[in-house]
Amino acid sequence: MKYQPILGLEAHVELKTKSKMFCSCANDPNERHPNMLICPICTAQPGSLPVINKEAVRKTIKTGLALNCQIPEYSKFDRKNYFYPDLPKGYQISQLYQPFCKKGFLEIDGRKIRIREIHLEEDTGRLVHPEGADYSLVDFNRAGIPLMELVTEPDITSAREARKFAEELQLILRYLEVSDADMEKGQMRVEVNVSLTKEKGKLGTKVEIKNLNSFKAVERATNYEAQRQNKLLDKGEKIIQETRGWDDARGITVSQREKEEAHDYRYFPEPDLPPLHHSKKIIEEIKAEIPELPAQKRERFKREYNLDEKSIEIFVQNKDLGEYFEKIVSEFEARLKKEKLFKLIKLATNYLITDLLGLFKGEQFSEKRCKIDPENFAEFISLIEEGKISSKIAKTILQEMFSTGVDTSHIIKEKQLIQITDRIEIEKIIKEVISKNQRAIEDFKKGKENAFQFLIGQVMAISKGKADPQVVKSVLKKKLLTS
Ligand code: ADP
Ligand code: ZN
Ligand code: MG
C-alpha cells in the first residue's frame, strides 16, 4: 500500500454497578425477561427526574486514572437529542463539554496511544425483531445502564495495533473490576475510524466502522476498510465520510449512513442534573483503590520470577492463575534457599500452564474450582524437583490431586508411587529382567540398539513406572557390558 492507515478508536463500555445510571433499577445483564428492570425514570414518564449514580462516576474516574487521564475539577452532563424507538426520553443524557476524564494514554508495545477523553452516558433499550413479524418489540431493561465512552486520538497505525489496544483495554477494565467488558455480550462495543494518508501529519477523510463484536472483527474490518479505501484512492476517487457496518459473514463493510455532526444532536447542558465537583481528596481516594495493572504486573513478573514472555502473558491474562502461581511461589520461599527458587518457579510454571490448565479442558482457571491448594501444589513441585516423583508419575498424581484434592504425600504413600532411585533395588529388578530375556541380551551383544531400549522398558514395566530411568540406564549398561 502506498498509504499509511490512520485509526482512531471509540469504545463503549457498560459499567458493572448495582443500579442503573439515573434510577434505582437493578443493572443486571443476566435478566432474560424483557421489561422487568424498569421504572418511571428509565422509561421517561413525565415528571420523573434523574439522580446521578455515584458508583458509576467513581468507576469512570478510576478508569481515567488507570489510563493516565487528567480529571477536571468540574464536570457536567449534557443532553444529546435524537429520536429512536429504543430511546424513551427522545434524548440521551451524555457529556459533551466537560467529560470526567481527558488527555490520557495507553501504551501498546511501547507506543503511546493518546486518549482524548472518557465520558459517561446512559445506554439505550434494545429493539427485538421477531422473525417473520411485521412489527418490532422494545425491551427497556438495558435503557439507563451506565455506559462509559472512551475516545482515542487518531494515533493507531495498524489493524493489529487497533486490536491490541482493544484487548489491553478490556484487560484493564477487568483488572479494575469496572466492567466485565465481554464483547460478545455487548458489554464492550468498539468502533474504529479508518482513514488513509500519504503525508505524515496530514489526515485523510475517515470512515467509522460499527458492529464490531469481537477482537477478530476489529482487525479484519480495519484491514478490509483500509484496502477498500486504497482501491478507491488508486482509481482517483474520493472517500466519503460515512458510517459503515461490518458484515462478519461476508467479511465486508457496508454503508449505513452519512456522517452526522454534533450540531445535529442539538446538545445543551442537562438542566435536571447539577454539575459535579471532584475534590483532590476524592481523586486520591479513588487512585488508592487502583490495583496493580497488567503492564506493572508484566514488569514485576519478569523482574521477580524471571519468566519467559509467553508464560508471563498467560499469568497476566488469567489473573486468577497468576495469583495462584504467586501463592505457590511464596510457599517455596518459605521453605527454600534462593538458588533453588528459580528452578522451582520454572518447574511450577510449566506444570501450571501445560498440565494443570490442561485439566481444566479449555475452561477458565479459577482457584475456587481448583481442589489443589497452593501449598499442596508447591509440595508436589518440590517432590518432582527432588527426584522423588518421576515426570511420568507426576501426571498421574496431578490428575488424582485435581479430582480429589488429596495431598501429594498422601497419594504417594497410598499408591506407593515414590520413585525408586536406590541402585540396589534397581539392580534386583534388572537381574530378574536379564534372566528372563536372554534373546534380547544376545541381540544387544550383536549391536542392536533397540534391544537395550526393550530391556529398559521391561525394567520400567516391572517397577510399574517407578524406577528412575536415569539410574536404570546406567546400571543396566554397566551390567550388560561386564557380563
Ligand atoms: P467526529 O466529529 O466525526 O465524531 P472526532 O474528531 O470526534 O470525529 O473523532 C472521532 C474518532 O475518530 C476519534 O477516535 C478520532 O481519533 C478518530 N478520527 C478523527 N479523525 C480521524 C481520521 N482522519 N482518521 C482516523 N481516525 C480519525
Ligand atoms: Zn429505572
Ligand atoms: Mg464523535
XYZ file of C-alpha atoms and ligand atoms in Angstrom:
512
model
C 0.000 0.000 0.000
C 1.199 3.481 -0.863
C -0.825 4.836 2.015
C -0.444 4.757 5.761
C -3.615 3.752 7.633
C -4.560 6.119 10.462
C -7.005 4.817 13.013
C -8.918 6.221 15.944
C -10.916 4.049 18.255
C -14.114 4.596 20.217
C -15.183 2.122 22.874
C -18.489 1.961 24.716
C -18.326 0.055 27.977
C -21.241 -0.966 30.193
C -20.212 -0.397 33.779
C -20.752 -3.046 36.402
C -22.812 -1.216 39.019
C -25.605 -2.320 41.331
C -28.146 0.068 39.837
C -28.711 1.999 36.640
C -27.235 5.402 35.815
C -30.086 7.648 36.906
C -32.564 5.438 38.799
C -32.521 2.600 41.310
C -33.459 -0.197 38.887
C -31.015 -3.113 39.039
C -28.225 -3.233 36.480
C -28.437 -6.937 35.786
C -27.175 -8.121 32.391
C -28.476 -11.631 33.099
C -32.140 -10.680 33.241
C -33.730 -12.629 30.391
C -37.325 -11.422 30.659
C -37.937 -8.155 28.819
C -39.015 -5.001 30.652
C -38.506 -6.387 34.156
C -35.907 -3.833 35.239
C -37.742 -0.621 34.512
C -39.273 2.306 36.377
C -40.778 5.724 35.575
C -37.296 7.277 35.299
C -35.655 4.877 32.841
C -38.826 4.707 30.769
C -39.104 8.524 30.790
C -42.520 9.051 32.364
C -43.491 12.736 32.534
C -42.432 14.342 35.811
C -39.706 11.823 36.653
C -36.251 13.151 37.474
C -32.798 11.536 37.211
C -30.363 11.081 40.116
C -26.647 10.530 39.383
C -25.205 7.121 40.254
C -22.115 7.832 42.359
C -20.629 4.376 41.816
C -20.716 4.857 38.026
C -18.967 8.219 38.327
C -16.269 6.722 40.561
C -15.711 3.808 38.193
C -15.335 6.189 35.247
C -12.806 8.308 37.117
C -10.980 5.167 38.232
C -10.686 4.075 34.605
C -9.445 7.528 33.650
C -6.786 7.482 36.351
C -5.653 4.000 35.304
C -5.305 5.327 31.754
C -3.215 8.334 32.776
C -6.017 10.877 32.269
C -6.464 14.281 33.817
C -9.603 14.590 35.899
C -11.056 18.093 35.564
C -12.253 19.552 38.843
C -15.735 20.146 37.452
C -17.756 18.082 35.033
C -21.355 18.028 33.928
C -23.881 16.207 31.809
C -25.419 17.298 28.517
C -28.489 16.331 26.543
C -27.972 14.674 23.192
C -31.253 14.852 21.321
C -32.292 12.324 18.739
C -35.286 10.159 18.062
C -35.170 6.400 18.005
C -37.690 3.886 19.396
C -35.168 2.388 21.847
C -34.541 5.806 23.426
C -37.551 6.536 25.650
C -36.796 10.163 26.515
C -36.084 11.255 22.952
C -32.647 12.275 24.240
C -29.713 10.593 25.869
C -28.005 12.083 28.901
C -24.356 12.210 27.903
C -21.341 14.507 28.196
C -20.005 16.814 25.525
C -18.456 19.927 27.050
C -16.922 18.723 30.298
C -16.299 14.958 30.442
C -14.915 13.239 33.539
C -11.548 12.300 32.047
C -9.310 13.981 29.479
C -5.910 13.619 27.834
C -4.716 10.192 28.886
C -2.814 7.476 27.090
C -2.365 3.748 26.895
C 0.932 2.214 25.852
C 0.778 -0.620 23.330
C 4.129 -2.307 22.667
C 5.982 0.811 23.694
C 3.845 3.211 21.613
C 1.689 5.754 23.395
C -1.853 5.892 22.048
C -3.387 9.122 23.297
C -6.841 9.030 24.820
C -8.811 12.160 24.080
C -11.485 11.685 26.709
C -13.640 9.294 28.679
C -17.195 10.326 29.384
C -20.272 8.807 30.924
C -23.717 8.397 29.425
C -26.678 6.026 29.574
C -27.293 3.010 27.387
C -30.389 2.698 25.192
C -33.020 -0.029 25.232
C -32.966 -2.847 22.737
C -35.193 -3.481 19.736
C -36.258 -7.045 19.087
C -37.388 -8.083 15.626
C -39.356 -11.349 15.814
C -38.768 -13.457 12.750
C -41.447 -13.068 10.113
C -43.376 -10.433 12.099
C -44.375 -7.077 10.646
C -43.716 -5.313 13.939
C -40.800 -4.838 16.345
C -40.687 -5.101 20.116
C -38.739 -2.984 22.550
C -37.012 -4.114 25.745
C -36.042 -1.333 28.157
C -34.013 -3.460 30.598
C -30.844 -2.008 29.139
C -32.155 1.572 28.981
C -30.279 3.681 31.506
C -27.411 1.292 32.209
C -24.255 3.355 32.825
C -22.259 3.468 29.629
C -18.723 4.790 29.568
C -17.328 6.037 26.265
C -13.625 6.249 25.579
C -12.277 8.089 22.532
C -8.688 7.905 21.329
C -6.797 10.371 19.181
C -6.038 9.114 15.651
C -2.735 7.594 16.812
C -3.189 3.962 15.843
C -1.374 2.872 12.703
C -2.374 -0.723 12.005
C -5.285 -3.132 12.336
C -3.162 -5.301 14.587
C -2.466 -2.361 16.876
C -6.175 -1.463 16.994
C -6.923 -4.995 18.079
C -4.189 -4.955 20.707
C -5.471 -1.662 22.048
C -8.962 -3.108 22.416
C -7.614 -6.273 24.073
C -5.457 -4.371 26.540
C -8.339 -2.028 27.322
C -10.580 -4.995 28.101
C -7.928 -6.490 30.373
C -7.508 -3.212 32.264
C -11.285 -2.822 32.686
C -11.395 -6.318 34.147
C -8.455 -5.691 36.487
C -10.219 -2.538 37.677
C -13.441 -4.527 38.041
C -15.361 -1.676 36.458
C -16.854 -3.899 33.768
C -16.846 -7.497 32.561
C -16.311 -5.942 29.139
C -17.423 -9.036 27.268
C -17.593 -8.098 23.579
C -19.857 -10.988 22.617
C -22.387 -9.801 25.201
C -22.177 -6.202 24.034
C -20.664 -5.058 27.320
C -17.799 -3.570 25.342
C -18.551 -2.215 21.861
C -15.765 -0.915 19.702
C -15.902 1.377 16.691
C -12.887 2.006 14.518
C -12.368 5.158 12.471
C -10.254 4.459 9.423
C -8.539 6.826 7.041
C -5.501 6.678 4.786
C -2.787 9.238 4.387
C 0.254 9.745 2.221
C 1.778 12.588 4.133
C 2.811 12.266 7.727
C 0.804 14.579 9.949
C -1.981 15.105 7.404
C -5.278 13.312 7.939
C -7.456 11.871 5.218
C -11.247 11.533 5.258
C -12.337 8.950 7.790
C -14.918 6.221 7.769
C -16.388 4.926 11.009
C -16.993 1.173 11.310
C -19.677 -0.135 13.656
C -20.990 -3.600 14.644
C -17.651 -4.977 15.699
C -18.376 -7.601 18.311
C -15.107 -9.435 18.602
C -11.407 -8.596 18.580
C -11.017 -10.566 15.406
C -13.717 -8.451 13.778
C -11.858 -5.274 14.806
C -8.754 -6.463 12.996
C -10.486 -7.917 9.942
C -12.826 -4.965 9.420
C -9.991 -2.459 9.723
C -7.871 -4.342 7.211
C -10.778 -4.646 4.818
C -11.681 -0.972 5.101
C -8.100 0.201 4.566
C -7.901 -1.952 1.410
C -11.256 -0.665 0.174
C -10.147 2.953 0.590
C -6.819 2.199 -1.019
C -8.535 0.907 -4.145
C -10.783 3.964 -4.358
C -7.881 6.371 -3.978
C -5.886 4.472 -6.589
C -8.742 4.969 -9.019
C -8.655 8.674 -8.232
C -11.955 8.563 -6.375
C -12.788 10.383 -3.157
C -13.570 8.796 0.219
C -16.982 9.753 1.532
C -17.143 10.447 5.254
C -19.714 7.941 6.465
C -20.614 5.242 8.927
C -20.251 1.687 7.687
C -21.317 -1.556 9.335
C -19.192 -4.696 9.450
C -20.787 -7.779 7.919
C -18.825 -10.547 9.600
C -20.213 -13.391 7.494
C -19.379 -11.695 4.216
C -16.191 -10.086 5.509
C -17.023 -6.631 4.155
C -18.075 -3.195 5.390
C -21.415 -1.835 4.180
C -22.503 1.794 4.026
C -25.090 2.631 6.696
C -25.439 6.376 6.762
C -23.580 9.569 6.044
C -21.926 11.283 8.946
C -23.947 13.421 11.342
C -22.384 16.387 13.123
C -22.570 17.366 16.778
C -24.997 20.185 15.944
C -27.427 17.627 14.506
C -27.947 16.471 18.078
C -28.797 19.935 19.453
C -26.666 19.325 22.532
C -27.331 21.517 25.563
C -26.462 21.295 29.285
C -28.705 18.821 31.097
C -30.978 21.055 33.193
C -32.160 18.274 35.520
C -28.676 17.476 36.901
C -26.196 19.607 38.833
C -22.541 19.964 37.751
C -20.195 17.742 39.747
C -17.146 18.827 41.681
C -14.360 16.345 42.382
C -12.092 17.333 45.253
C -8.419 16.332 45.367
C -9.252 14.165 48.344
C -11.830 12.133 46.428
C -9.488 11.715 43.458
C -6.731 10.483 45.785
C -9.156 8.109 47.415
C -10.127 6.608 44.054
C -6.489 6.439 42.980
C -5.669 4.406 46.082
C -8.230 1.800 45.051
C -6.497 1.064 41.737
C -4.903 -2.386 41.864
C -1.725 -3.463 40.131
C -2.404 -3.154 36.391
C -1.382 -5.577 33.619
C 1.623 -3.538 32.475
C 3.026 -3.320 36.006
C 2.407 -6.996 36.534
C 4.303 -7.959 33.371
C 7.265 -5.948 34.557
C 7.175 -7.369 38.069
C 6.820 -10.985 36.913
C 9.853 -10.522 34.683
C 11.857 -8.910 37.477
C 10.854 -11.185 40.338
C 10.384 -14.540 38.660
C 12.470 -14.244 35.515
C 9.782 -15.966 33.426
C 9.622 -16.007 29.639
C 7.228 -13.578 27.954
C 4.723 -16.211 26.917
C 4.288 -17.588 30.431
C 4.047 -14.077 31.846
C 1.293 -13.257 29.375
C -0.701 -16.321 30.413
C -0.460 -15.322 34.077
C -1.398 -11.709 33.262
C -4.359 -12.639 31.057
C -5.529 -15.256 33.520
C -5.443 -13.157 36.671
C -6.674 -15.945 38.911
C -3.958 -18.326 37.701
C -1.341 -15.601 38.188
C -2.456 -15.135 41.780
C -2.444 -18.897 42.345
C 1.078 -19.053 40.923
C 2.255 -16.362 43.333
C 0.850 -18.244 46.291
C 2.815 -21.315 45.215
C 5.959 -19.233 44.939
C 5.530 -17.895 48.429
C 5.256 -21.489 49.659
C 8.598 -22.187 48.000
C 10.091 -19.080 49.504
C 9.065 -20.188 52.948
C 10.917 -23.464 52.506
C 13.945 -22.736 50.450
C 17.178 -21.076 49.695
C 17.345 -18.631 46.799
C 19.369 -20.672 44.227
C 16.778 -23.366 44.068
C 13.934 -20.927 43.846
C 14.177 -20.065 40.134
C 14.401 -23.720 39.240
C 11.226 -24.408 41.181
C 9.461 -21.378 39.747
C 10.205 -22.559 36.247
C 9.055 -26.085 37.012
C 5.866 -24.793 38.647
C 5.166 -22.545 35.665
C 5.448 -25.487 33.272
C 3.176 -27.699 35.343
C 0.628 -24.897 35.752
C 0.489 -23.866 32.134
C 0.668 -27.216 30.403
C -0.643 -29.772 32.877
C -2.980 -28.004 35.283
C -4.602 -25.792 32.625
C -4.960 -28.938 30.520
C -7.076 -30.497 33.252
C -9.452 -27.528 33.024
C -10.122 -28.617 29.429
C -10.264 -25.164 27.917
C -12.350 -23.687 30.708
C -11.155 -20.583 32.521
C -8.958 -21.376 35.514
C -10.366 -20.299 38.831
C -8.865 -21.034 42.210
C -12.313 -21.681 43.602
C -12.809 -24.588 41.229
C -9.301 -25.966 41.790
C -9.206 -28.523 44.593
C -5.428 -28.405 44.886
C -4.440 -25.654 47.284
C -1.255 -23.684 46.547
C 0.606 -25.288 49.451
C -0.134 -28.742 48.132
C 0.863 -27.734 44.620
C 4.130 -26.346 45.950
C 4.845 -29.624 47.722
C 4.102 -31.528 44.536
C 6.599 -29.426 42.581
C 9.239 -29.736 45.303
C 8.962 -33.522 45.210
C 9.421 -33.561 41.447
C 12.432 -31.314 41.781
C 13.962 -33.571 44.414
C 13.550 -36.565 42.120
C 11.080 -38.293 44.420
C 8.433 -38.249 41.715
C 9.193 -39.055 38.097
C 7.695 -36.819 35.445
C 5.572 -39.709 34.233
C 4.094 -40.447 37.636
C 3.699 -36.729 38.230
C 0.908 -36.620 35.682
C -0.966 -39.427 37.416
C -0.547 -37.762 40.777
C -1.683 -34.383 39.471
C -4.777 -35.943 37.951
C -5.559 -37.600 41.292
C -4.987 -34.402 43.264
C -7.118 -32.494 40.790
C -10.091 -34.779 41.228
C -9.790 -35.431 44.975
C -7.810 -32.535 46.461
C -5.779 -35.043 48.492
C -2.167 -34.150 49.421
C 0.696 -35.263 47.208
C 2.466 -37.124 50.014
C -0.734 -38.942 50.841
C -1.211 -40.176 47.295
C 2.394 -41.258 47.028
C 2.168 -43.256 50.238
C -1.180 -44.797 49.490
C -0.338 -45.829 45.961
C 3.333 -46.432 46.650
C 4.267 -44.143 43.840
C 7.536 -42.852 45.147
C 10.280 -43.041 42.545
C 12.835 -45.782 43.040
C 16.297 -44.284 42.838
C 18.063 -46.809 45.040
C 20.641 -48.646 42.878
C 20.478 -51.862 44.871
C 16.752 -52.130 44.482
C 17.002 -51.365 40.782
C 19.752 -53.940 40.374
C 17.398 -56.575 41.779
C 14.843 -55.817 39.101
C 17.491 -55.763 36.396
C 18.732 -59.200 37.418
C 15.216 -60.525 37.055
C 14.853 -58.938 33.617
C 18.186 -60.300 32.421
C 17.362 -63.825 33.486
C 14.056 -63.742 31.605
C 15.252 -62.109 28.388
C 18.307 -63.969 27.115
C 17.330 -63.353 23.480
C 17.421 -59.604 23.931
C 20.778 -59.858 25.695
C 22.233 -61.723 22.699
C 20.777 -59.119 20.352
C 22.310 -56.344 22.384
C 25.712 -58.024 22.200
C 25.331 -58.230 18.422
C 24.967 -54.458 18.486
C 21.218 -53.994 18.255
C 20.435 -50.687 19.975
C 16.703 -51.283 20.273
C 17.352 -54.405 22.374
C 18.678 -52.040 25.029
C 15.538 -49.912 24.853
C 13.466 -53.077 25.126
C 15.288 -54.130 28.302
C 14.775 -50.693 29.859
C 11.105 -50.998 29.013
C 10.953 -54.342 30.857
C 12.565 -52.845 33.973
C 10.158 -49.922 33.909
C 7.208 -52.269 33.492
C 8.193 -54.452 36.461
C 8.739 -51.358 38.613
C 5.333 -50.025 37.444
C 7.000 -46.932 36.061
C 8.551 -46.054 39.388
C 12.216 -46.818 38.651
C 14.289 -43.724 37.913
C 15.061 -44.119 34.177
C 18.476 -42.471 34.523
C 19.565 -44.952 37.178
C 18.114 -47.878 35.231
C 20.049 -46.839 32.155
C 23.384 -46.576 33.896
C 23.036 -49.776 35.957
C 21.803 -51.807 33.002
C 24.578 -50.595 30.734
C 27.179 -51.494 33.332
C 25.647 -54.922 33.885
C 25.490 -55.761 30.176
C 28.996 -54.603 29.438
C 30.528 -56.518 32.335
C 28.555 -59.723 31.986
P -16.394 13.138 14.802
O -16.560 14.613 14.993
O -16.689 12.668 13.446
O -17.001 12.314 15.882
P -13.920 13.121 16.077
O -12.879 14.103 15.727
O -14.754 13.363 17.290
O -14.832 12.913 14.855
O -13.226 11.726 16.214
C -13.916 10.559 16.430
C -12.911 9.437 16.372
O -12.337 9.359 15.091
C -11.734 9.608 17.312
O -11.389 8.335 17.841
C -10.639 10.096 16.439
O -9.368 9.706 16.892
C -10.943 9.450 15.126
N -10.503 10.220 13.990
C -10.679 11.546 13.759
N -10.173 11.889 12.569
C -9.671 10.751 12.025
C -9.019 10.444 10.800
N -8.806 11.347 9.869
N -8.643 9.164 10.593
C -8.866 8.226 11.502
N -9.476 8.451 12.652
C -9.874 9.699 12.919
Zn -35.349 2.598 36.260
Mg -17.594 11.545 17.813
